[in-house]
Structure formats: C-alpha cells, structure tokens
Amino acid sequence: MNREIIDINDYTILLEEASSDKSLVDSCFFDEPVIAIAFYGAGDVGLKVKFDGKDKEFHHTKGIVLSFYADSKVEFEHYVSRLKPLQCLVIATTVRNINKLPNGESQFLEKFLHQLVHPKDHYVEGPVFNMSPEMFHLVEQFFSNTYHGEIKMMFYKSHIAALLSHYFAQLAVQHKTTLDTSLLEKVNLAQEILVSDLENPPSLTELAHKIGINTNKLKIEFKAQFGVPVFKYLQNERLKKAYNLIKNEQNTIQEAAWAVGYDSLGSFSNAFEKKFGYRPSQV
C-alpha cells in the first residue's frame, strides 16, 4: 500500500495505490466532514461505503469519478486483489474551507454539487460518471511522475487545476447524466478478458459476443473508458508485459515476444521501440 497526502491551498490530495496477490481490505476515514472527488485510475478495486448501518457498493471502479460528502462516521473499504488493484486520487476540502478555495471552485461546488455543500446525512453521494480520456490521462500522470521537492509540488498544483477544470466542464455537460453501471461492468470485463490472455486474445467480434454487446458499441465505449481503441490498448499491455519479462524476469527477447503473442521478432522490436523509444535489446 502506497499512500501520499499533500496539502495544496485549501485542498487535501490523497494518492492511494495498492496491489496484492491475496485479497485484502483497506479502510479509510476522514477526521472531519469533507467534500471530495475521487478519481479511480487503472486499477479496478471494489469499493464499499459504510455509514449509519447502510452499505453502498461499487463492484467496478476503473475509470469512474465519484463525488461525495462524508463525515467521520463514514468508512470507505477498498477490496484489493490480484485482478483488482487500487489506484485512486482524492481531492478533498473541509466544509469550513469551501469559501477559501481559489479560482472560483467554491462557486462550482455550490452550483453543481449543491447537495454535498448542504448535506442531509453522514454520507451524501454526488454525480458518478466516467472520466473523459483527458481526465484519465491526467490521473495516470499523478501515479507515474518521478519529480521531487518543489518541482513535484509545481506539478501537482498545475495538474490539480487541470483535472478540476476538466471535471467541472464535464459535469456542466453531464449534470443530469447517470452512470450506466451495467455497461461499465461489461467494458471492464472486456478489458479483463484481454489482459488475461495476451498471447491469444479474442477477436473484436468474439470479445463483443463474450460481454453481450455489439462490436460498434464495444469500440465506442472501450475508447471512452480507456482513452484508446481496443487494439491499441491490447498492444500497449502486450508491450508492457514484454518489458517486464525482459527486465525483471530475465526472459530472452524471443521468449518475451512469444509470451505476448508476437510471431515476428522484427514486428515486436519495431513496436517496442515505437512505444518505449529504444529497442528491446537495450533494456
């Protein structure tokens, strides 16, 4: 479990990342009432929100953004396992600090998240929807940056502002749009099927049939969820696995190429260089 807490202006930024070969539960509380926006990145952890004897469950969180009000009596449980790692970025502010927020965010909170600013329970849920590709990309950058010290803080400040801008812009358009949970689960299932067999993945038609939607819908929704087409996503996952096999598992280049479904060593090397900027022999 990696957890980083950063204070920026009157926001608290929480970065949580965890993976495990065994099933585990990570619990999280807030010390005082907060209004928060949680962005779930590449992981697909299960989430249960517990308050006042009630439970609210999310079985698939990958790519969603969840806004909420919560006080100290609310418990957030993340269910982490080998196939469901945690990658979550939370932007939170205390209720007492709302009017101190910069760039007019307090006005946007009042306008779009009125029910959170004026809560009527220990836990109040705001809009839940899919992140745009731009938001998904920004969230990924929080977990992949290698900056330190003042440069890292500069990075965080600029990216938080960009992320909130995209969030409120999308909220303005989708203010009355609810998340199609069933469709989201199908798209996430498609992703799980792909990564479970990188060497012999199903065709697009077979994949669509497996999850119960047509190919055109799969192409549209998959790109909306992950920011890239199905084939591009598959290629990226293959190359990332091959990189790990070469660097950490000491596989030969030929073994790594075969393990992720490449028959041609030349095609593999060219694709590898295009993604990482260097040949697999240089790893």
Coordinates of N, CA and C in Angstrom, one line a residue, residues 19-176:
S19 N -1.6 -3.1 -4.6 CA -1.8 -4.4 -5.3 C -1.4 -5.5 -4.4
S20 N -2.0 -6.6 -4.6 CA -1.7 -7.8 -3.7 C -2.1 -9.1 -4.4
D21 N -1.3 -10.1 -4.2 CA -1.6 -11.4 -4.7 C -2.7 -12.1 -3.9
K22 N -2.9 -11.5 -2.7 CA -4.0 -12.0 -1.8 C -5.1 -11.0 -1.7
S23 N -6.3 -11.4 -1.3 CA -7.3 -10.4 -1.1 C -7.1 -9.7 0.2
L24 N -7.3 -8.4 0.2 CA -7.2 -7.6 1.4 C -8.1 -6.4 1.4
V25 N -8.4 -5.9 2.6 CA -9.4 -4.8 2.7 C -8.6 -3.6 3.3
D26 N -8.7 -2.4 2.6 CA -8.1 -1.2 3.1 C -9.2 -0.2 3.5
S27 N -9.2 0.2 4.7 CA -10.2 1.1 5.2 C -9.7 2.5 5.3
C28 N -10.6 3.4 5.1 CA -10.2 4.8 5.1 C -11.3 5.7 5.7
F29 N -10.9 6.6 6.6 CA -11.9 7.5 7.3 C -11.4 8.9 7.1
F30 N -12.3 9.9 7.3 CA -11.9 11.3 7.3 C -12.1 11.8 8.7
D31 N -11.2 12.6 9.2 CA -11.3 13.1 10.6 C -12.4 14.1 10.8
E32 N -12.7 14.8 9.8 CA -13.8 15.9 9.9 C -14.6 15.9 8.6
P33 N -15.7 16.5 8.5 CA -16.6 16.5 7.3 C -15.8 17.1 6.1
V34 N -16.0 16.4 5.0 CA -15.3 16.8 3.8 C -16.2 16.7 2.6
I35 N -15.9 17.5 1.6 CA -16.5 17.3 0.3 C -15.3 16.9 -0.6
A36 N -15.5 15.8 -1.3 CA -14.4 15.1 -2.0 C -14.8 14.6 -3.4
I37 N -13.8 14.5 -4.2 CA -14.0 14.0 -5.6 C -12.9 12.9 -5.7
A38 N -13.3 11.7 -6.0 CA -12.4 10.5 -6.1 C -12.3 10.1 -7.5
F39 N -11.1 10.0 -8.0 CA -10.8 9.6 -9.4 C -10.2 8.2 -9.4
Y40 N -10.8 7.2 -10.0 CA -10.2 5.9 -10.0 C -9.6 5.6 -11.3
G41 N -8.3 5.3 -11.2 CA -7.5 5.1 -12.4 C -7.4 3.7 -12.9
A42 N -6.2 3.3 -13.2 CA -6.0 2.0 -14.0 C -6.4 0.8 -13.2
G43 N -6.5 0.9 -11.8 CA -6.9 -0.3 -11.1 C -8.4 -0.5 -11.2
D44 N -8.9 -1.6 -10.6 CA -10.4 -1.8 -10.7 C -10.9 -2.4 -9.4
V45 N -10.5 -1.7 -8.3 CA -10.8 -2.2 -7.0 C -12.3 -2.1 -6.7
G46 N -12.7 -3.1 -5.8 CA -14.1 -3.0 -5.3 C -14.2 -1.9 -4.2
L47 N -15.3 -1.3 -4.1 CA -15.5 -0.2 -3.0 C -16.8 -0.4 -2.3
K48 N -16.8 -0.4 -1.0 CA -18.0 -0.4 -0.2 C -17.9 0.9 0.7
V49 N -19.0 1.7 0.7 CA -19.1 2.8 1.6 C -20.1 2.4 2.7
K50 N -19.7 2.5 4.0 CA -20.5 2.1 5.1 C -20.8 3.3 6.0
F51 N -22.1 3.5 6.3 CA -22.4 4.6 7.2 C -23.8 4.4 7.7
D52 N -24.0 4.6 9.0 CA -25.3 4.6 9.7 C -26.0 3.2 9.4
G53 N -25.3 2.1 9.4 CA -25.9 0.8 9.2 C -26.2 0.5 7.8
K54 N -25.8 1.4 6.8 CA -26.1 1.2 5.4 C -24.8 0.9 4.7
D55 N -24.9 0.3 3.5 CA -23.8 -0.1 2.6 C -24.1 0.4 1.2
K56 N -23.1 1.0 0.6 CA -23.2 1.3 -0.9 C -22.0 0.7 -1.5
E57 N -22.3 -0.2 -2.5 CA -21.2 -1.0 -3.1 C -20.9 -0.6 -4.6
F58 N -19.6 -0.5 -5.0 CA -19.2 -0.4 -6.4 C -18.3 -1.6 -6.7
H59 N -18.8 -2.4 -7.6 CA -18.0 -3.6 -7.9 C -16.9 -3.3 -9.0
H60 N -17.1 -2.3 -9.8 CA -16.1 -1.9 -10.8 C -15.9 -0.4 -10.6
T61 N -14.7 0.0 -10.4 CA -14.4 1.4 -10.2 C -13.5 2.0 -11.2
K62 N -12.9 1.2 -12.1 CA -11.9 1.7 -13.0 C -12.5 2.8 -14.0
G63 N -11.9 3.9 -14.0 CA -12.3 5.0 -14.9 C -13.5 5.8 -14.4
I64 N -14.0 5.6 -13.2 CA -15.1 6.5 -12.7 C -14.6 7.6 -11.9
V65 N -15.4 8.6 -11.8 CA -15.1 9.7 -10.9 C -16.4 9.8 -10.0
L66 N -16.1 9.8 -8.7 CA -17.2 9.8 -7.7 C -17.1 11.0 -6.7
S67 N -18.1 11.8 -6.6 CA -18.1 12.9 -5.7 C -19.0 12.6 -4.5
F68 N -18.6 13.1 -3.3 CA -19.4 12.8 -2.1 C -19.1 13.8 -1.0
Y69 N -20.1 13.8 0.0 CA -19.8 14.4 1.3 C -19.7 13.3 2.3
A70 N -18.8 13.4 3.2 CA -18.7 12.3 4.2 C -18.2 13.0 5.5
D71 N -18.7 12.5 6.6 CA -18.2 12.9 7.9 C -17.4 11.8 8.6
S72 N -17.0 12.0 9.8 CA -16.1 11.0 10.5 C -16.8 9.7 10.8
K73 N -18.1 9.5 10.6 CA -18.8 8.3 10.8 C -18.9 7.4 9.6
V74 N -18.3 7.8 8.5 CA -18.3 7.1 7.2 C -17.0 6.3 7.0
E75 N -17.2 5.1 6.6 CA -16.0 4.2 6.4 C -16.0 3.8 4.9
F76 N -14.8 4.0 4.3 CA -14.6 3.5 2.9 C -13.7 2.3 2.9
E77 N -14.2 1.2 2.4 CA -13.5 0.0 2.3 C -13.2 -0.4 0.8
H78 N -11.9 -0.5 0.6 CA -11.4 -0.9 -0.8 C -11.0 -2.4 -0.7
Y79 N -11.6 -3.2 -1.6 CA -11.3 -4.6 -1.7 C -10.3 -4.9 -2.8
V80 N -9.0 -5.1 -2.4 CA -7.9 -5.2 -3.3 C -7.6 -6.7 -3.5
S81 N -7.3 -7.1 -4.7 CA -6.9 -8.5 -5.0 C -6.0 -8.5 -6.2
R82 N -5.5 -9.6 -6.6 CA -4.6 -9.7 -7.7 C -5.1 -9.1 -9.0
L83 N -6.4 -9.3 -9.3 CA -7.0 -8.8 -10.5 C -7.7 -7.4 -10.3
K84 N -7.7 -7.0 -9.1 CA -8.4 -5.7 -8.8 C -7.5 -4.8 -7.9
P85 N -6.4 -4.2 -8.5 CA -5.6 -3.3 -7.7 C -6.2 -2.0 -7.5
L86 N -5.7 -1.2 -6.6 CA -6.2 0.1 -6.2 C -5.4 1.2 -6.8
Q87 N -6.0 2.1 -7.5 CA -5.3 3.4 -7.9 C -6.4 4.5 -7.8
C88 N -6.2 5.3 -6.8 CA -7.3 6.3 -6.5 C -6.6 7.6 -6.1
L89 N -7.1 8.7 -6.7 CA -6.7 10.0 -6.4 C -8.0 10.8 -5.8
V90 N -7.9 11.3 -4.6 CA -9.0 12.0 -4.0 C -8.6 13.5 -3.8
I91 N -9.4 14.4 -4.2 CA -9.3 15.8 -4.0 C -10.4 16.2 -3.0
A92 N -10.0 16.6 -1.8 CA -10.9 16.9 -0.7 C -10.7 18.2 -0.1
T93 N -11.8 18.8 0.4 CA -11.7 20.1 1.1 C -12.7 20.0 2.3
T94 N -12.3 20.5 3.4 CA -13.3 20.5 4.5 C -14.4 21.5 4.3
V95 N -15.5 21.3 4.9 CA -16.7 22.2 4.7 C -16.3 23.6 5.1
R96 N -15.6 23.7 6.2 CA -15.2 25.1 6.7 C -14.3 25.8 5.8
N97 N -13.7 25.1 4.8 CA -12.7 25.8 3.9 C -13.3 26.1 2.5
I98 N -14.5 25.8 2.3 CA -15.1 25.9 1.0 C -14.9 27.3 0.4
N99 N -15.2 28.3 1.2 CA -15.2 29.7 0.8 C -13.8 30.2 0.5
K100 N -12.8 29.5 0.9 CA -11.4 29.9 0.8 C -10.8 29.4 -0.5
L101 N -11.5 28.5 -1.2 CA -10.9 27.9 -2.4 C -10.6 28.9 -3.5
P102 N -9.5 28.6 -4.3 CA -9.1 29.6 -5.3 C -9.9 29.3 -6.6
N103 N -9.7 30.2 -7.6 CA -10.2 30.0 -8.9 C -11.7 29.8 -9.1
G104 N -12.5 30.2 -8.1 CA -13.9 30.1 -8.2 C -14.5 28.7 -8.0
E105 N -13.6 27.8 -7.4 CA -14.1 26.4 -7.2 C -15.3 26.3 -6.3
S106 N -15.3 27.2 -5.3 CA -16.4 27.2 -4.3 C -17.8 27.5 -5.0
Q107 N -17.7 28.4 -6.1 CA -18.9 28.6 -6.8 C -19.4 27.4 -7.6
F108 N -18.4 26.7 -8.2 CA -18.7 25.5 -8.9 C -19.3 24.4 -8.0
L109 N -18.7 24.3 -6.8 CA -19.2 23.3 -5.9 C -20.7 23.6 -5.5
E110 N -20.9 24.9 -5.2 CA -22.3 25.3 -4.9 C -23.3 25.1 -6.0
K111 N -22.8 25.3 -7.2 CA -23.7 25.2 -8.4 C -23.9 23.7 -8.8
F112 N -22.9 22.9 -8.9 CA -23.0 21.6 -9.4 C -23.1 20.5 -8.3
L113 N -22.6 20.8 -7.1 CA -22.6 19.8 -6.1 C -23.3 20.3 -4.8
H114 N -24.5 21.0 -5.1 CA -25.2 21.7 -4.0 C -25.6 20.7 -2.9
Q115 N -25.9 19.5 -3.3 CA -26.4 18.5 -2.2 C -25.2 18.1 -1.3
L116 N -24.0 18.3 -1.8 CA -22.8 18.0 -0.9 C -22.5 19.1 0.0
V117 N -22.6 20.3 -0.6 CA -22.3 21.5 0.2 C -23.4 21.7 1.4
H118 N -24.6 21.2 1.1 CA -25.7 21.3 2.1 C -26.2 19.8 2.4
P119 N -25.3 19.0 3.1 CA -25.7 17.6 3.3 C -26.8 17.4 4.3
K120 N -27.5 16.2 4.1 CA -28.6 15.9 4.9 C -28.4 14.5 5.6
D121 N -27.2 14.0 5.5 CA -26.9 12.7 6.1 C -25.4 12.6 6.3
H122 N -24.9 11.6 7.0 CA -23.5 11.4 7.2 C -22.7 11.2 5.9
Y123 N -23.4 10.6 4.9 CA -22.8 10.4 3.6 C -23.8 10.8 2.5
V124 N -23.4 11.6 1.6 CA -24.2 12.1 0.5 C -23.4 11.9 -0.7
E125 N -24.0 11.2 -1.7 CA -23.3 10.9 -2.9 C -23.7 11.9 -4.0
G126 N -22.7 12.5 -4.7 CA -23.0 13.4 -5.8 C -22.9 12.6 -7.1
P127 N -22.7 13.3 -8.2 CA -22.7 12.6 -9.6 C -21.6 11.6 -9.6
V128 N -21.9 10.5 -10.3 CA -20.9 9.5 -10.6 C -20.9 9.3 -12.2
F129 N -19.8 9.4 -12.8 CA -19.7 9.2 -14.2 C -18.3 8.8 -14.7
N130 N -18.2 8.4 -15.9 CA -16.9 8.0 -16.5 C -16.0 9.2 -16.7
M131 N -14.7 9.1 -16.4 CA -13.8 10.1 -16.7 C -13.6 10.2 -18.3
S132 N -13.4 11.4 -18.7 CA -13.0 11.6 -20.1 C -11.6 11.1 -20.3
P133 N -11.2 10.8 -21.6 CA -9.8 10.4 -21.8 C -8.8 11.4 -21.2
E134 N -9.1 12.7 -21.3 CA -8.1 13.7 -20.8 C -8.0 13.6 -19.3
M135 N -9.1 13.4 -18.6 CA -9.0 13.2 -17.1 C -8.3 11.9 -16.8
F136 N -8.6 10.9 -17.5 CA -7.9 9.6 -17.2 C -6.4 9.7 -17.4
H137 N -6.0 10.4 -18.4 CA -4.6 10.6 -18.7 C -3.9 11.4 -17.6
L138 N -4.6 12.5 -17.1 CA -4.1 13.3 -16.0 C -3.9 12.5 -14.7
V139 N -4.9 11.6 -14.4 CA -4.8 10.8 -13.2 C -3.6 9.9 -13.3
E140 N -3.4 9.3 -14.5 CA -2.3 8.4 -14.7 C -1.0 9.1 -14.4
Q141 N -0.9 10.3 -14.8 CA 0.4 11.1 -14.6 C 0.7 11.3 -13.1
F142 N -0.3 11.4 -12.3 CA -0.1 11.5 -10.9 C 0.7 10.3 -10.3
F143 N 0.4 9.2 -10.9 CA 0.9 7.9 -10.3 C 2.2 7.5 -11.0
S144 N 2.6 8.2 -12.1 CA 3.8 7.8 -12.9 C 4.9 8.9 -12.8
N145 N 4.6 10.1 -12.3 CA 5.6 11.1 -12.3 C 6.8 10.7 -11.4
T146 N 8.0 11.3 -11.7 CA 9.2 10.9 -10.9 C 9.8 12.2 -10.3
Y147 N 9.0 13.3 -10.2 CA 9.6 14.6 -9.7 C 9.7 14.5 -8.2
H148 N 10.5 15.5 -7.7 CA 10.8 15.6 -6.3 C 10.7 17.0 -5.8
G149 N 10.5 17.2 -4.5 CA 10.6 18.5 -3.9 C 9.7 19.6 -4.5
E150 N 10.2 20.8 -4.8 CA 9.4 21.9 -5.2 C 8.8 21.7 -6.6
I151 N 9.6 21.0 -7.5 CA 9.1 20.7 -8.8 C 7.9 19.7 -8.8
K152 N 7.9 18.8 -7.8 CA 6.8 17.9 -7.7 C 5.6 18.6 -7.3
M153 N 5.7 19.6 -6.3 CA 4.6 20.4 -5.9 C 4.1 21.3 -7.0
M154 N 5.0 21.8 -7.8 CA 4.5 22.6 -9.0 C 3.7 21.7 -10.0
F155 N 4.2 20.5 -10.1 CA 3.5 19.5 -11.0 C 2.1 19.3 -10.4
Y156 N 2.0 19.0 -9.1 CA 0.7 18.7 -8.5 C -0.3 19.9 -8.6
K157 N 0.2 21.1 -8.4 CA -0.7 22.2 -8.4 C -1.2 22.5 -9.8
S158 N -0.4 22.3 -10.8 CA -0.9 22.6 -12.2 C -1.8 21.5 -12.7
H159 N -1.5 20.2 -12.3 CA -2.4 19.1 -12.7 C -3.7 19.0 -12.0
I160 N -3.7 19.4 -10.7 CA -4.9 19.5 -10.0 C -5.9 20.5 -10.6
A161 N -5.3 21.7 -11.0 CA -6.1 22.7 -11.6 C -6.7 22.2 -12.9
A162 N -5.8 21.5 -13.7 CA -6.3 21.0 -15.0 C -7.4 19.9 -14.8
L163 N -7.2 19.1 -13.8 CA -8.1 18.0 -13.6 C -9.5 18.5 -13.1
L164 N -9.4 19.5 -12.2 CA -10.7 20.1 -11.8 C -11.4 20.8 -12.9
S165 N -10.6 21.4 -13.8 CA -11.2 22.1 -14.9 C -12.0 21.2 -15.8
H166 N -11.3 20.0 -16.1 CA -12.0 19.0 -17.0 C -13.2 18.4 -16.2
Y167 N -13.1 18.3 -14.9 CA -14.2 17.7 -14.1 C -15.4 18.6 -14.2
F168 N -15.2 19.9 -13.9 CA -16.4 20.8 -13.8 C -17.0 21.0 -15.2
A169 N -16.1 21.0 -16.2 CA -16.6 21.1 -17.6 C -17.4 19.9 -18.0
Q170 N -17.0 18.7 -17.6 CA -17.8 17.6 -18.0 C -19.1 17.5 -17.1
L171 N -19.0 18.0 -15.9 CA -20.1 18.0 -15.0 C -21.2 19.0 -15.5
A172 N -20.7 20.1 -16.1 CA -21.7 21.0 -16.7 C -22.5 20.4 -17.8
V173 N -21.8 19.6 -18.6 CA -22.5 18.9 -19.7 C -23.3 17.7 -19.3
Q174 N -22.8 17.0 -18.3 CA -23.4 15.7 -17.9 C -24.1 15.9 -16.6
H175 N -24.5 17.0 -16.2 CA -25.1 17.3 -14.8 C -26.2 16.3 -14.5
K176 N -27.0 16.0 -15.5 CA -28.2 15.1 -15.2 C -28.0 13.7 -15.8

